[in-house]
Tab-separated table of C-alpha atoms in Angstrom:
chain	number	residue	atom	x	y	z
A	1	UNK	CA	3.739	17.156	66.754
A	2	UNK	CA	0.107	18.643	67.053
A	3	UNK	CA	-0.932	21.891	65.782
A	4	UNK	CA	-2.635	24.556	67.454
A	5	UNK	CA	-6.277	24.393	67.511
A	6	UNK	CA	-8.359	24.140	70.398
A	7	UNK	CA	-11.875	24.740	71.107
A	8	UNK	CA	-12.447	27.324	73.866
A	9	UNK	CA	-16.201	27.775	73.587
A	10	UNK	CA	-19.106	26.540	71.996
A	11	UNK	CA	-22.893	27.950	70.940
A	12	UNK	CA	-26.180	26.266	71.864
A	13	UNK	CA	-28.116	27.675	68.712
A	14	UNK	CA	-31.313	26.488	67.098
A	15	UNK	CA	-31.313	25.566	63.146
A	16	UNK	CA	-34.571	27.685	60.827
A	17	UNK	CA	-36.752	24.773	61.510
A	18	UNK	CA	-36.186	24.637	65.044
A	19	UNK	CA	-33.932	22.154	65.937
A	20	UNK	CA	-31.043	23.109	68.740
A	21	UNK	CA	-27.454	22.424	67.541
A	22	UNK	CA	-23.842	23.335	69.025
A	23	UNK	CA	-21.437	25.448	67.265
A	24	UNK	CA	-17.843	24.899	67.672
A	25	UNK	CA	-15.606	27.833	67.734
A	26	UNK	CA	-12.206	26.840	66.430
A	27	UNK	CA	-9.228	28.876	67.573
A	28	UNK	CA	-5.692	28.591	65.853
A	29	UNK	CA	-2.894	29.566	67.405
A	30	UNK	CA	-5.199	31.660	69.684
A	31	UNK	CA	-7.130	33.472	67.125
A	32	UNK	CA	-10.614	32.570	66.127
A	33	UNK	CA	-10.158	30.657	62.772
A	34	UNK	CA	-13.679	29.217	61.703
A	35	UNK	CA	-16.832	28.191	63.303
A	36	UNK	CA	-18.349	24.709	62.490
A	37	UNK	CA	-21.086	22.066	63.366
A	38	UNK	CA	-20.341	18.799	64.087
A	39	UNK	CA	-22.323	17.075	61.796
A	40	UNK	CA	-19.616	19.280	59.123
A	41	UNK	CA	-16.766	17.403	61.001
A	42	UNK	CA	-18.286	14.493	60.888
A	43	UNK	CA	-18.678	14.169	57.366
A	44	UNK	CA	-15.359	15.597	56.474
A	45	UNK	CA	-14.075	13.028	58.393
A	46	UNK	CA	-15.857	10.566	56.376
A	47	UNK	CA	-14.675	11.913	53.676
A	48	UNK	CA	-10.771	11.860	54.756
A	49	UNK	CA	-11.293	8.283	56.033
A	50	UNK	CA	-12.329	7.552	52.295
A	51	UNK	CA	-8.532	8.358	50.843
A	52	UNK	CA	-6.600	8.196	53.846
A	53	UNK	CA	-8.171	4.919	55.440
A	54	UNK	CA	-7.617	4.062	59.521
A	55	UNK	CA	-4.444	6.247	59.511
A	56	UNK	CA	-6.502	8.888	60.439
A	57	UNK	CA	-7.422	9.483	64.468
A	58	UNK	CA	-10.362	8.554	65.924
A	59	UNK	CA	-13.542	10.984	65.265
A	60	UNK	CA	-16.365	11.602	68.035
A	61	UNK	CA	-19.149	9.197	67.726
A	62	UNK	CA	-22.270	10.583	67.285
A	63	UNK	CA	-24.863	10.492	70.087
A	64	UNK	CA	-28.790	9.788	69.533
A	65	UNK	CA	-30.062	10.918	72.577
A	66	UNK	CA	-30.036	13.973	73.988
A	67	UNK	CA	-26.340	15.212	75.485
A	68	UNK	CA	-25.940	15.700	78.926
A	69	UNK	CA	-23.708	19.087	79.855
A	70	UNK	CA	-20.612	15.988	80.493
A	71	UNK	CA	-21.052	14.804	77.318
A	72	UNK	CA	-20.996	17.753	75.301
A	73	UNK	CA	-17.802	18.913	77.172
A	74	UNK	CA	-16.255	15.162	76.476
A	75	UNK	CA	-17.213	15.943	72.826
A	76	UNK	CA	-15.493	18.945	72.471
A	77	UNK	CA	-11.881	17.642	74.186
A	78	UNK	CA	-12.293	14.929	71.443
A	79	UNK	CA	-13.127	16.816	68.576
A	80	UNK	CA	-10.579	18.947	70.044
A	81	UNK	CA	-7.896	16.158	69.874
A	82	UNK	CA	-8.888	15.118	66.539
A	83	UNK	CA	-8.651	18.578	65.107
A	84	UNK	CA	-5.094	18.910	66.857
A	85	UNK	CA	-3.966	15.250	65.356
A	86	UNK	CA	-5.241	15.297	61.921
A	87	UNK	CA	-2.545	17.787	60.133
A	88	UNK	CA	0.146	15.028	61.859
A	89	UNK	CA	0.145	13.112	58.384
A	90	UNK	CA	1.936	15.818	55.872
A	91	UNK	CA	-0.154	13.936	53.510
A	92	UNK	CA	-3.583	14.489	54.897
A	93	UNK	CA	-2.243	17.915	55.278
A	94	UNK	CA	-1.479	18.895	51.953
A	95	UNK	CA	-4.914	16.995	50.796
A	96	UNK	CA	-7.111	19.118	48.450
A	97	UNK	CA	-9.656	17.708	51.272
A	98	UNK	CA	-8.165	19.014	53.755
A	99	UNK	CA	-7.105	22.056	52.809
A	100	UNK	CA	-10.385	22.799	50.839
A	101	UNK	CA	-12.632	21.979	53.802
A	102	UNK	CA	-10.730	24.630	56.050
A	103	UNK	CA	-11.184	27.424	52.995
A	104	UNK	CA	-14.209	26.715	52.773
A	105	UNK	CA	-15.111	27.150	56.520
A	106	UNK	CA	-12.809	30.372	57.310
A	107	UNK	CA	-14.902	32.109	54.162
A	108	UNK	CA	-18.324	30.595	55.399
A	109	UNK	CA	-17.211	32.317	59.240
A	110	UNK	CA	-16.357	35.486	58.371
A	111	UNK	CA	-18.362	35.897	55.292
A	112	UNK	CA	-15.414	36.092	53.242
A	113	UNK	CA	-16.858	35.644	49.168
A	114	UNK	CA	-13.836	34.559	46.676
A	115	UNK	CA	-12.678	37.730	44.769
A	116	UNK	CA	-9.646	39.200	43.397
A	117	UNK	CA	-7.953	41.730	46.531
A	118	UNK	CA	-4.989	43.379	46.644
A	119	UNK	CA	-2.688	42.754	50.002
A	120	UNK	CA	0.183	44.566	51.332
A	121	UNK	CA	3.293	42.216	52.491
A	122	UNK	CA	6.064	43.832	54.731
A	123	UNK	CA	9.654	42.818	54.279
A	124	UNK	CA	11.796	43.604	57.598
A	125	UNK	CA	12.932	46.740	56.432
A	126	UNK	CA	9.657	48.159	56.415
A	127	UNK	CA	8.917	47.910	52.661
A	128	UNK	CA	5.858	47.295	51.666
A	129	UNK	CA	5.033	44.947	48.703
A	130	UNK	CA	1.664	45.305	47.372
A	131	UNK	CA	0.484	41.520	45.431
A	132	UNK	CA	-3.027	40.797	43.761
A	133	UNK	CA	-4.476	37.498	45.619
A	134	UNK	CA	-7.891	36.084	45.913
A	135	UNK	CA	-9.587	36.072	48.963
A	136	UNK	CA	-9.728	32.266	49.436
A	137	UNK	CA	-5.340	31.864	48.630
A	138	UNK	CA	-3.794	30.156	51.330
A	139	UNK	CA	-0.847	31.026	52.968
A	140	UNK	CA	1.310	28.431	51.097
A	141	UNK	CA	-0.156	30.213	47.572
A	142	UNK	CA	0.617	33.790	49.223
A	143	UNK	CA	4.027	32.729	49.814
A	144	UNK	CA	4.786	32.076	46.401
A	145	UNK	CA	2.988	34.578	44.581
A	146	UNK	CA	5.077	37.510	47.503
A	147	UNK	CA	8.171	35.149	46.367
A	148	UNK	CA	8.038	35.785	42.801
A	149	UNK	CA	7.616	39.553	43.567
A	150	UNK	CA	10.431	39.915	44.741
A	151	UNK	CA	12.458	37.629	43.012
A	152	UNK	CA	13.097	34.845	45.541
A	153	UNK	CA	13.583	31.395	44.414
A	154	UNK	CA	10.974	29.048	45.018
A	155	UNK	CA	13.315	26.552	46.130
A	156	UNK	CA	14.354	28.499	49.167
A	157	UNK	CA	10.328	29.295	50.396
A	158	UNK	CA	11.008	26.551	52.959
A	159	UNK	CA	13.055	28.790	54.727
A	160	UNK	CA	10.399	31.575	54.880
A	161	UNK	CA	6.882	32.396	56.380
A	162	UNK	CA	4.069	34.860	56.776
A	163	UNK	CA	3.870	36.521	60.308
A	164	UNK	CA	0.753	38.895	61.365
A	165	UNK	CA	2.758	41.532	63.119
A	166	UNK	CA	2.410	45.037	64.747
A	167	UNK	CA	4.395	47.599	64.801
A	168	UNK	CA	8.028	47.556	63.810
A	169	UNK	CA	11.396	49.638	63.112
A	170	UNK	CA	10.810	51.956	66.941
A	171	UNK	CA	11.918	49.452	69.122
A	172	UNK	CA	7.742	48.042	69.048
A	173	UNK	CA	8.087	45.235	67.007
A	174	UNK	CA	5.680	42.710	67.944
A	175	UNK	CA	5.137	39.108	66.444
A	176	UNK	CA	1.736	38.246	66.766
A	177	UNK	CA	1.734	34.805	65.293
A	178	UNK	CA	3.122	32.851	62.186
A	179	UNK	CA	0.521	31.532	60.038
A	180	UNK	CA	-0.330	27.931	59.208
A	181	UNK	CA	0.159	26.697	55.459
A	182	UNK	CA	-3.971	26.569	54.936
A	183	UNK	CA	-4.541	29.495	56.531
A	184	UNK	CA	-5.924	32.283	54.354
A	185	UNK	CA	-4.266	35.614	55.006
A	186	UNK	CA	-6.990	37.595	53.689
A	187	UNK	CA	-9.678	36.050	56.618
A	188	UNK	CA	-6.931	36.193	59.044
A	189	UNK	CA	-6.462	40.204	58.719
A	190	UNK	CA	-10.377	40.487	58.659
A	191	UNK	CA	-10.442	38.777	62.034
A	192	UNK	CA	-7.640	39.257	64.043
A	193	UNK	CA	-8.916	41.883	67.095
A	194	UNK	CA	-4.981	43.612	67.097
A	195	UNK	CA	-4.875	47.147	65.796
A	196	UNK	CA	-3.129	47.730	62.890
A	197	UNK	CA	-2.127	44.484	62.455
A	198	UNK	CA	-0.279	43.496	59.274
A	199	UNK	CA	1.393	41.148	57.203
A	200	UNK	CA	5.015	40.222	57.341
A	201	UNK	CA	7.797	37.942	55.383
A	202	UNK	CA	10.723	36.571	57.469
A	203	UNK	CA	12.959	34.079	57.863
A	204	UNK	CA	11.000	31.063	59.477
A	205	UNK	CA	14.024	29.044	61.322
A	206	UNK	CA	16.037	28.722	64.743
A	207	UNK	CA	19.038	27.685	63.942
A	208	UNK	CA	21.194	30.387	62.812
A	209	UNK	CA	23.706	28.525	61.075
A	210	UNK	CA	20.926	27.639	58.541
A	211	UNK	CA	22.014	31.306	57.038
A	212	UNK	CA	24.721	29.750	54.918
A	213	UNK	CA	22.323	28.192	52.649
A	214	UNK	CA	20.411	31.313	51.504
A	215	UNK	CA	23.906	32.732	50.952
A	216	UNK	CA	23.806	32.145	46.980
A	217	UNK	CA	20.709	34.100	46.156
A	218	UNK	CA	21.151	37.760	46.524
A	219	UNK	CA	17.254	38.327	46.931
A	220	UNK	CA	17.666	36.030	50.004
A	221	UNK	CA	20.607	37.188	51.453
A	222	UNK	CA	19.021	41.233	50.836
A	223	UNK	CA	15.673	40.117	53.072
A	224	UNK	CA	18.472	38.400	56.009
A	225	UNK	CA	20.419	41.720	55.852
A	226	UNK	CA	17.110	43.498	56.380
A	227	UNK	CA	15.761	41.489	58.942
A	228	UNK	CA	19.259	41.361	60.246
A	229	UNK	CA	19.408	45.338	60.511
A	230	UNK	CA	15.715	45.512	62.092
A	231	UNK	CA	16.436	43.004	64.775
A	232	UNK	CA	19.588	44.946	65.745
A	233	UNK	CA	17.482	48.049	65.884
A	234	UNK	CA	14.948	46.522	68.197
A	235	UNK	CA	17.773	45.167	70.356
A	236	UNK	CA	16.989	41.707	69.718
A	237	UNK	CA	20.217	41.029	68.039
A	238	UNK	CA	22.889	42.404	70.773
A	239	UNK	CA	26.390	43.063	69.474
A	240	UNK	CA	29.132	44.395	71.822
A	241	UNK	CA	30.369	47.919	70.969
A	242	UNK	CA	33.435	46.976	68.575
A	243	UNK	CA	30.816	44.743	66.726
A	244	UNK	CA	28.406	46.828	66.484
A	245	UNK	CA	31.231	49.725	65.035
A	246	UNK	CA	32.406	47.344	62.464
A	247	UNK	CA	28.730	46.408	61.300
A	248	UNK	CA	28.116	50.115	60.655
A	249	UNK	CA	31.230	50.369	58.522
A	250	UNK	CA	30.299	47.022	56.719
A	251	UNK	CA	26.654	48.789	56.464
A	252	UNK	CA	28.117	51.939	54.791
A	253	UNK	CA	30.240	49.949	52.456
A	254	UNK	CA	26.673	47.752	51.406
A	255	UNK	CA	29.152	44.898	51.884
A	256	UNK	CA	26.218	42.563	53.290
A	257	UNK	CA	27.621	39.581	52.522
A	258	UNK	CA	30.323	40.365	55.100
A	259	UNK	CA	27.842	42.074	57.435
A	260	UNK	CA	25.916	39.080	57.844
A	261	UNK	CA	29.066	36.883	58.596
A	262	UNK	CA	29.973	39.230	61.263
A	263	UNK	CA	26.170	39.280	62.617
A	264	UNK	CA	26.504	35.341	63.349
A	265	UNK	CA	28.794	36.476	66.170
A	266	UNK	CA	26.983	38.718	67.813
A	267	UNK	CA	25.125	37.843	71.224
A	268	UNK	CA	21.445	36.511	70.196
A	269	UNK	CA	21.700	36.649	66.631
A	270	UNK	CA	18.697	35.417	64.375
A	271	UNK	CA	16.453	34.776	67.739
A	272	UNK	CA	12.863	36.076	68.164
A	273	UNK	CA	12.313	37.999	71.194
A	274	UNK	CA	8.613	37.649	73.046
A	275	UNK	CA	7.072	41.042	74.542
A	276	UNK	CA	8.189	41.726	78.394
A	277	UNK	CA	6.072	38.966	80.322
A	278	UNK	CA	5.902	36.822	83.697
A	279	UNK	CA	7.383	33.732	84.949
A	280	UNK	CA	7.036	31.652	88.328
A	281	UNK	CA	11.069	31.369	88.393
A	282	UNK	CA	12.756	31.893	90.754
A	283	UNK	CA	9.665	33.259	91.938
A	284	UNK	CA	6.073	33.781	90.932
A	285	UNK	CA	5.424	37.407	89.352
A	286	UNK	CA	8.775	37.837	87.826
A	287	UNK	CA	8.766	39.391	85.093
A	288	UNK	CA	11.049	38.535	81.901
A	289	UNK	CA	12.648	38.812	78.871
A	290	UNK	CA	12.633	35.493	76.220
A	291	UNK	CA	14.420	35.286	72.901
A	292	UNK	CA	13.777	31.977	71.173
A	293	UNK	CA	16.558	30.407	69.110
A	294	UNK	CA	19.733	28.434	68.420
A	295	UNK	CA	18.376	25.836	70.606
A	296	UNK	CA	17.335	27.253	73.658
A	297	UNK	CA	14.645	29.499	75.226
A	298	UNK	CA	17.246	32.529	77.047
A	299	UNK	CA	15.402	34.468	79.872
A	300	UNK	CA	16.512	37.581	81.257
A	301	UNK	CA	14.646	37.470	84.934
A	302	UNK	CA	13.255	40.899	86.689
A	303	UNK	CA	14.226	39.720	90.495
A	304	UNK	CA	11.841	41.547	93.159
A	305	UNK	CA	15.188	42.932	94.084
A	306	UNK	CA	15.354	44.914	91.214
A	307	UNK	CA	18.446	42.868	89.880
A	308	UNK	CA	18.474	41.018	86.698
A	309	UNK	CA	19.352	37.071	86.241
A	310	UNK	CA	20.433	35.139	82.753
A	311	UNK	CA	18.731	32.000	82.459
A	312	UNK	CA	18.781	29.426	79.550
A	313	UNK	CA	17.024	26.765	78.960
A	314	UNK	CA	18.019	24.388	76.339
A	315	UNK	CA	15.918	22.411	74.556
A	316	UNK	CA	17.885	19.043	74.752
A	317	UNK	CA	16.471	19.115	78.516
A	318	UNK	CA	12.831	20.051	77.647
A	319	UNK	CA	10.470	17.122	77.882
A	320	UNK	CA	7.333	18.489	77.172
A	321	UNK	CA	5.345	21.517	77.152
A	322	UNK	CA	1.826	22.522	77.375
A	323	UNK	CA	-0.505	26.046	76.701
A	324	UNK	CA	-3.305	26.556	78.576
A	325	UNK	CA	-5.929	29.407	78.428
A	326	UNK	CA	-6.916	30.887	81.733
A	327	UNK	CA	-9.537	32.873	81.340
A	328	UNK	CA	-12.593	31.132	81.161
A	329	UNK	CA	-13.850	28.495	78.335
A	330	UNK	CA	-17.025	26.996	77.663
A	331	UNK	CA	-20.666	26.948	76.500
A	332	UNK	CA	-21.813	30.915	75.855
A	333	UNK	CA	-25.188	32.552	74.534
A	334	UNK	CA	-23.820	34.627	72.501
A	335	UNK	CA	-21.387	34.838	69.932
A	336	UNK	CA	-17.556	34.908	70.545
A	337	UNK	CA	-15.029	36.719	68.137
A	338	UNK	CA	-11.418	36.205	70.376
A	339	UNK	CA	-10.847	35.644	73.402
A	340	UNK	CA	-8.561	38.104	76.173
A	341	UNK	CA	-5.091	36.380	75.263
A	342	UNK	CA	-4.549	35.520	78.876
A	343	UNK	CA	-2.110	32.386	78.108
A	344	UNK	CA	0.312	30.459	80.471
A	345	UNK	CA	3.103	28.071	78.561
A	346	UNK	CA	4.665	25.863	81.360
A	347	UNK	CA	7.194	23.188	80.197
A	348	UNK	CA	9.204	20.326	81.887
A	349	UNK	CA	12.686	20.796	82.491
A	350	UNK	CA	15.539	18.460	83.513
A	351	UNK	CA	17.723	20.270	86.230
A	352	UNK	CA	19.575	18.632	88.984
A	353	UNK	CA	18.641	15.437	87.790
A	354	UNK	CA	15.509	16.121	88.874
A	355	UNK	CA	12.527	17.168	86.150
A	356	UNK	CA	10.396	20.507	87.476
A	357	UNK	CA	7.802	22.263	85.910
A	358	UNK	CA	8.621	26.279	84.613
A	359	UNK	CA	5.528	28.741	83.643
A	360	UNK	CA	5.551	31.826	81.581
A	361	UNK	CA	2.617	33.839	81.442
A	362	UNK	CA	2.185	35.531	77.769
A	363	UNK	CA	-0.604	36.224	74.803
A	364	UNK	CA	2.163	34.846	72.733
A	365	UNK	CA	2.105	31.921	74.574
A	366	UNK	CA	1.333	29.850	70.789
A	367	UNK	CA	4.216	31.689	69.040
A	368	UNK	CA	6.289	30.499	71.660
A	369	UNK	CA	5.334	27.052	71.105
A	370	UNK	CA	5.823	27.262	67.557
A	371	UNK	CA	9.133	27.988	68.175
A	372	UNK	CA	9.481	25.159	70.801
A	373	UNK	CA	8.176	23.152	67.393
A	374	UNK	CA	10.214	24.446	65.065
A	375	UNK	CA	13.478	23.822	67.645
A	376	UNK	CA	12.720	20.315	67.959
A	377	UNK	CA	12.292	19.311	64.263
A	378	UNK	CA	15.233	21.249	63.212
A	379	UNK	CA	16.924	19.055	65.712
A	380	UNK	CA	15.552	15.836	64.314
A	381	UNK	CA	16.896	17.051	61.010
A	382	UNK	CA	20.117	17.184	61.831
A	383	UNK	CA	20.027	14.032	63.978
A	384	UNK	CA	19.162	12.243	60.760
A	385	UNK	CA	22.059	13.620	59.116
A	386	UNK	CA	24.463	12.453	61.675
A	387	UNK	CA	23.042	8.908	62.717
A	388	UNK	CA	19.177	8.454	61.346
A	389	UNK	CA	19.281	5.953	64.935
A	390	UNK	CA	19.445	8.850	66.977
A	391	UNK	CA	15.994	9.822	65.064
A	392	UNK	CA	14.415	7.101	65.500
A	393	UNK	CA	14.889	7.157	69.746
A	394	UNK	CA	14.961	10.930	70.003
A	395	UNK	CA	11.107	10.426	68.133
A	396	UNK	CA	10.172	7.457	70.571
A	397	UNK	CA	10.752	9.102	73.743
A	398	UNK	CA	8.347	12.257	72.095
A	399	UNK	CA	5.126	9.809	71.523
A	400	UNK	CA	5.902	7.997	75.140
A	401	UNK	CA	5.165	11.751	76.832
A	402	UNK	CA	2.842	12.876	74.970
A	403	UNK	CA	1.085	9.120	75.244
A	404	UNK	CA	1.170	9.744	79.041
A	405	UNK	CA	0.156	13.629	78.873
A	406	UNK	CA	-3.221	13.710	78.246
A	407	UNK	CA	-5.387	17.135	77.460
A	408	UNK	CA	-7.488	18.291	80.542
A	409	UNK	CA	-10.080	20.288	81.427
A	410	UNK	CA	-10.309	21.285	84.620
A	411	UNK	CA	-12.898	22.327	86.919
A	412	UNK	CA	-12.293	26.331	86.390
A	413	UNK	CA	-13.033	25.533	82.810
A	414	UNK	CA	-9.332	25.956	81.401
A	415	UNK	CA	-8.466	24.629	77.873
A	416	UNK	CA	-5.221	22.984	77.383
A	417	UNK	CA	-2.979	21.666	74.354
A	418	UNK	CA	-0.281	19.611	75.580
A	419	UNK	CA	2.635	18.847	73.140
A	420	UNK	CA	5.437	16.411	72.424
C-alpha cells in the first residue's frame, strides 16, 4: 500500500546564476518533511534504478522546453505518485539509498547539521526517558536505542512505534501522527507547527489479541499496563462499572498480568480514539467520535437532534479509501512551512449490497489512514496463516481498485492520495 507523501505546493525560485527552477515541498503524513528539486529526484532515481533495476515505478521525464502551467501541475501528480510508490518494495525501503537520500534532504530543509542531541521519549504513563541520539538517527535507530533504555527486547520492536503527541494523562491526549521508519525525530520536532508537541512510545497494532505475545517480557507487558491505564483514563478504553471496580483492585494489588487479561474485555480496549470531528452520515455536519481498532472504524454520531447513534464500520466491507486536502494547493511565491490541517478521509463501504461513499472531516485524517493500513495488513497476516490462498485474492482485489482509482486534482486545486 502507498505511503503518505504528497506534494501540496511548489516554489518558482531562481538558482545564484539566474536560472528559474521549481521547488517541491514534500509533505508526510501532512507535515512538511523536506523540500527538493527535481533534478535531485531525478538523479536519485537513477541511482535506485542502478540496484533495484525496472522494479522501480516510472519517474517524470524531463522536459527541454519551457513548462507550460499544465505541465508543471502533471509533473507534480507524477512525481507525486512516484514518491507515494517507491517505499512499496521493503527492499528499496530499507536501501542505504533510500534511506540516506531522505536524511540527507530533511537536514538540508530545515538546516538540521549532524551532532550529538539529547531527546526526551514519553512512555504512556507520562515518564519521560531522556536518550543521547544524533540529529540525522532515524526513527528505526531511535527505536532501538529508547528500546535498550528501557530494557525491551529488540525482538519485540515490531510491535512498537514513535508517535508525535500532545498532551496526555487530563483527558487531552492527542495523537498527532506515527512516524515513518526514515523519518528523523529530531527534524520532525524542529518542524512540526503543534505546540508542545512531543515524542511518544506505544504499542503500534490493531488487533488486540496481539497482547498475548508481549506477555513474556515484563518490560513489555509494564509499557501495555501503562498505556493500558492512560487509555482508561482518557476514556478511550470503556469498562462497565464492575470492570472497572475489579481493575482498581487488580491495580492496587500491581497484579498486571491479571489486569491486562481483564482489560481485553472491556468495551474498546487497545483502540485509538481520533479528536471530536465531522462526518456526512447520516447527515452532513455531524459531528463524531472514532476509535480505530480490532478491525473496524466505531463512530459514535452527534444527530442534529441532540441524540447519539453507534455506528461500525468494519473493515472486511471497506474497499478503498482516499485523503484529500481542502484547503488550497499549488504554485506559491513564497515559502510554505505546513499547511491548515483541513483534511477530509472518505472511504467506500459495502452496505445493502450496495457500495456508498462515507466522509470524515479531521487534521488527523493521515493517522486515520495509517490505521486503515495497519488494519488491512494485520489482516493479510493472519489470512496467510489460515490459507496463504485467501492472501493471494484478498491482495488481487487491492491492486484492481487502486488500478482503477486514480489520484486527481481537481479544478479547486485539491490534492488527493487514494489508497488500496
Amino acid at each position: 500500500m502507498k505511503t503518505h507523501f504528497n506534494i501540496p505546493v511548489s516554489e518558482r525560485l531562481v538558482d545564484r546564476i539566474g536560472g528559474p527552477y521549481v521547488l517541491y515541498s514534500v509533505h508526510l503524513e501532512g507535515f512538511l518533511f523536506c523540500k527538493v528539486r527535481y533534478s535531485q529526484l531525478r538523479r536519485w532515481d537513477q541511482q535506485l534504478r542502478r540496484i533495484f533495476g525496472n522494479s522501480l515505478p516510472p519517474f517524470p521525464p524531463k522536459y527541454y522546453l519551457a513548462m507550460t502551467a499544465s505541465m508543471a501541475d502533471e509533473r507534480r501528480d507524477q512525481l507525486e505518485q512516484y514518491l507515494q510508490s517507491v517505499p512499496t518494495d521493503p527492499n528499496v525501503l530499507r536501501s542505504d539509498v533510500f534511506i540516506g537520500f531522505l536524511k540527507t534532504l530533511q537536514q538540508d530543509t530545515f538546516k538540521i547539521v549532524t551532532k550529538k542531541v539529547p531527546l526526551d521519549v514519553f512512555l504512556p504513563n507520562g515518564r519521560r526517558i531522556q536518550i543521547e541520539i544524533l540529529t540525522s538517527d532515524t526513527v528505526e535507530r531511535v527505536l532501538e536505542i529508547t528500546a535498550y533504555k528501557i530494557g525491551l527486547s529488540r525482538e519485540l520492536l515490531e510491535y512498537f512505534n514513535l508517535f508525535l503527541m500532545q498532551g496526555g494523562g487530563h483527558g487531552d491526549l492527542t495523537v498527532i501522527k506515527k512516524m515513518a521508519e526514515f523519518e528523523l525525530p529530531y527534524a520532525s520536532l524542529q518542524s512540526v507547527e503543534v505546540e508542545n508537541c512531543k515524542v511518544g512510545l506505544r504499542k503500534w497494532y490493531m488487533d488486540p489479541s496481539l497482547d498475548a505475545r508481549l506477555m513474556d517480557c515484563n518490560v513489555a507487558v509494564n509499557l501495555l499496563y501503562m498505556q493500558t491505564l492512560q487509555e482508561i483514563a482518557e476514556n478511550w478504553t470503556k469498562p462497565t462499572h464492575s470492570q472497572r471496580q475489579e481493575l482498581e483492585r487488580l491495580k492496587e494489588a500491581n497484579d498486571k498480568t491479571k489486569f491486562l487479561e481483564l482489560a481485553q474485555e472491556a468495551w474498546h480496549h487497545g483502540y485509538l480514539q481520533l479528536d471530536p470531528c465531522t462526518c456526512d452520515y447520516p447527515e452532513a455536519g455531524c459531528g463524531v467520535a472514532i476509535s480505530l481498532g480490532n478491525d473496524e472504524i466505531s463512530c459514535c454520531i452527534q444527530l442534529p437532534s441532540n441524540q447519539t447513534r453507534e455506528v461500525n464500520f468494519k473493515m472486511s466491507r471497506v474497499k478503498c479509501w482516499q485523503v484529500t486536502f481542502l484547503g488550497a494547493a499549488g504554485e506559491v511565491n513564497g515559502p510554505v512551512q505546513n499547511l491548515d490541517q483541513n483534511l477530509e478521509l472518505r472511504f467506500q463501504y459495502s452496505e445493502e449490497n450496495t457500495w456508498q461513499w462515507f466522509s470524515i472531516y479531521t487534521k488527523q485524517a493521515f493517522l486515520l489512514s495509517s490505521c486503515l493500513k495497519k488494519m488491512i495488513s494485520e489482516k493479510l497476516v493472519k489470512l496467510a496463516e489460515e490459507d496463504p490462498e485467501m492472501v493471494s485474492s484478498y491482495h488481487t482485489d487491492f491492486c484492481i481498485v487502486l488500478s482503477k482509482r486514480l489520484v486527481q486534482r481537481s479544478a479547486h486545486s485539491k490534492c488527493s492520495i487514494s489508497m488500496i
